[in-house]
Amino acid sequence: METLMIILAGILVMIATYLFLSKNLIRVILGSAILSHAAHLLIMTMGGLKTGSVPIIGEKPLAYTDALPQALILTSIVIGFAVTALFLVLAYRTHRKLGTDNLAQLRGTHDE
Amino acid sequence: MNNMIVLPMVIPILTAILLVFLRRRIRIQKWLSIGSLLLTIGISIFLLNQIQTEGILRLDFGGWKPPFGILFVADSFSMLLVLTTSIVSAVCLLYAFYSLDEKLEKLFIYPFIFFMIAGVHGSFLTGDLFNLYVCFEVMLLASYILAAIGGTKKQLRESIKYIAINVLSSWLFLVAIAYLYGTLGTLNMAHLSYRIAEVGQTPILTVISILFLVVFSLKAGLLLYFWLPGAYSAPPTAIAALFGALLTKVGIYSLFRIFTLLFYHEPAITHTIIGVMAGLTLIAGSIGAIAFKDLRQIISFNVVIAVGFILVGLAVSTAVSIEGSIYYLIHDMVVKGLLFLLGGTIIALTGTARIDKMSGLIGNYPLLGWLFLIVTLSLAGVPPLSGFIGKVLVGKGAIDTGHYLLTALAIISSIFVLYSLLRVFLNSFWGETIIQIEDEMPLRKGLIIPCLLLTVGTIGLGFGTEYLAPYVRDAAHTLTNPHIYIEAILEGKIP
């Protein structure tokens, strides 16, 4: 199971890298969102995917799954969400003000 | 156990939340923000002295013993940096009070500055790797907004790049944390250090350490600095000064922590890579500093050179060189803040950032000119000023261990720093006066007093090295002997 998940995370990283290197601003933001999905999957996988009950005390099983990676992911999802929201708004503002979403045209002149 | 350790992070956060509600009351915002920073300075000085008598202080949140809970750890290194951060940000805030226009002040700029300071203090104090990530994000989110606030074309353009590169480096940080957790099963720094020492630094751990090196190099601008000159030249002066003084230093602090506390077993691999990167940073920064005629670019590349120089001390990693790096780190926070403030003042007075378009400013603004000369000499490391002792100790450490090439690069880079800033000085302050007395913009007191305060700081640091020495020696001693840190956290009870 871990092998499959790692391959999946790798494919996500591949797609995200491709999108990150494109010239369109929205594609870069999409790339950053996919990157964070890959990271969250990876944290989940590195914590171990052994079968066990959900980490809720009332269940009384023999074994629980590791609760720590889930807390880490929850934290980093929220942070990633905030950053993506800010990034999107900034992209919108840039598009309104500069009239382009092409990163190659965001170079600027030497002297302003 | 000392509950006061949490205050350097909590006070800025509470201040920021309070300031959000006082949006239209600029005067109250100003008094409140300066008051809370003065309080933080006082607490930092108190804690710094307490560490000298009681050793490393720690605070376990919620009473959970390490390694199970999150904790704050205050040793001399982190407390020195917290203290310097509070002082420099107080001075930069004073400058902001006089230089920002009212429109920006009503856009929540002071709350965001305080959120950024809280993130910086949290990163210095935390003893947990994932908490370090969260504190980094607190700092970075506030800095994204401060980089874009005002929304000029240049700021929007540069902040897009700044956010993109930091999203990428934060992602790498998460990946590195995931690998480390998967390998060792803990996130507490002291416990990690213990476990790494126990299993020996296996190749997989060395790979993870290089991943951390990449992450923090992106944050600190060590070799991977390509985003830095653009991002630091766009925002308003006071904000740029805060960025230049604080943000890269957090990356440097993390590099020191990671490579002195966790991954110190294979210096032949990791520290050699750091040395090569530091050397290349010195070369590239020096080239950048003399290549441009834009004052903001010159200043930004000076930040890059300083990062390379401080990391030479880590690459050498003897007690002497680390002591030198700590001196230089403190000096650099003060002096980079001053350099950005002076540069911004010059740009505001002349209306241009190009040094070939300004001339003869010394006739109009003599005090500004002499302050700029002092900061130039201090950055180059001329003896009575603060940059000297750090350079000497780093150089001594590098020579003692036979790193002659790094020593040479570090010393030559000082000459480039001196040349790049003297070029600015000669071009803009010497020569024919082009501003007529009647067109002269008055140099307001509010702009020059913060610069004067930081100049007093750099001169004071130079003359008062004796007073600082015990703290720095203790910090270097803790960094070079990680078992002191581990024993203070885990108290010998290894779970």
Short mmCIF file of C-alpha atoms in Angstrom, two decimals, chain A residues 13 20 25 32 35-36 38-40 42-43 46-47 66 68-69 72 75-76 79 82-83 86-87 90-91 93-94 97-98 103 106-108 110-112, chain B residues 130 133-134 137 141 144-145 148 150-154 156-161 163-164 167-168 171 174-175 177-179 181-183 187 292 294 354 357:
data_model
loop_
_atom_site.label_atom_id
_atom_site.label_comp_id
_atom_site.label_asym_id
_atom_site.label_seq_id
_atom_site.Cartn_x
_atom_site.Cartn_y
_atom_site.Cartn_z
CA VAL A 13 4.77 16.09 -7.79
CA PHE A 20 4.83 25.33 -11.79
CA LEU A 25 -0.12 32.45 -13.42
CA SER A 32 1.11 24.88 -5.83
CA LEU A 35 2.13 20.19 -4.56
CA SER A 36 0.49 20.54 -1.17
CA ALA A 38 1.40 15.51 -2.63
CA ALA A 39 3.01 16.64 0.63
CA HIS A 40 -0.05 15.70 2.66
CA LEU A 42 3.45 11.81 1.78
CA ILE A 43 3.09 12.72 5.47
CA MET A 46 5.42 8.17 6.08
CA GLY A 47 3.42 7.81 9.30
CA ASP A 66 -1.03 6.91 14.20
CA LEU A 68 0.16 12.49 14.92
CA PRO A 69 0.46 12.67 11.08
CA LEU A 72 0.15 17.57 11.16
CA THR A 75 -2.54 21.99 10.34
CA SER A 76 -0.77 22.14 7.03
CA ILE A 79 -2.03 26.87 6.16
CA ALA A 82 -4.77 30.36 3.48
CA VAL A 83 -1.72 30.75 1.26
CA LEU A 86 -4.05 34.89 -0.73
CA PHE A 87 -2.16 33.84 -3.85
CA LEU A 90 -3.10 38.57 -5.49
CA ALA A 91 -3.15 36.99 -8.96
CA ARG A 93 -5.28 41.94 -8.41
CA THR A 94 -2.17 41.62 -10.57
CA LYS A 97 -3.62 46.15 -12.47
CA LEU A 98 -1.06 44.90 -14.96
CA LEU A 103 4.68 35.45 -16.11
CA LEU A 106 5.98 40.31 -15.29
CA ARG A 107 9.70 41.10 -15.58
CA GLY A 108 9.52 44.83 -15.21
CA HIS A 110 15.20 48.40 -15.11
CA ASP A 111 14.16 51.83 -14.09
CA GLU A 112 10.81 52.73 -12.71
CA PHE B 130 6.68 21.08 13.06
CA TYR B 133 7.23 25.11 10.25
CA VAL B 134 4.07 26.73 11.64
CA GLU B 137 4.31 30.21 7.97
CA LEU B 141 2.04 34.95 5.49
CA TYR B 144 3.52 38.23 1.80
CA ILE B 145 0.97 40.84 2.72
CA ALA B 148 2.22 43.54 -1.52
CA GLY B 150 -0.13 49.36 -1.19
CA GLY B 151 -0.47 47.44 -4.44
CA THR B 152 1.85 49.30 -6.80
CA LYS B 153 2.71 47.51 -10.03
CA LYS B 154 6.21 46.65 -8.93
CA LEU B 156 2.42 43.10 -7.12
CA ARG B 157 4.91 41.71 -9.61
CA GLU B 158 7.60 41.00 -7.05
CA SER B 159 5.26 39.61 -4.39
CA ILE B 160 3.92 37.04 -6.90
CA LYS B 161 7.45 35.70 -7.33
CA ILE B 163 5.04 33.90 -2.73
CA ALA B 164 5.68 31.31 -5.44
CA VAL B 167 5.27 28.11 -1.31
CA LEU B 168 7.80 25.82 -2.95
CA TRP B 171 6.48 22.39 0.56
CA LEU B 174 6.92 19.59 4.81
CA VAL B 175 8.45 16.81 2.72
CA ILE B 177 9.56 16.74 8.03
CA ALA B 178 7.59 13.80 6.62
CA TYR B 179 10.78 11.87 5.79
CA TYR B 181 9.16 11.54 10.99
CA GLY B 182 9.00 8.40 8.89
CA THR B 183 12.61 7.53 9.73
CA LEU B 187 9.52 15.73 15.95
CA PHE B 292 24.13 47.43 -10.33
CA ASP B 294 20.26 50.79 -8.52
CA ARG B 354 19.95 55.27 -9.54
CA LYS B 357 21.61 60.42 -11.14
#
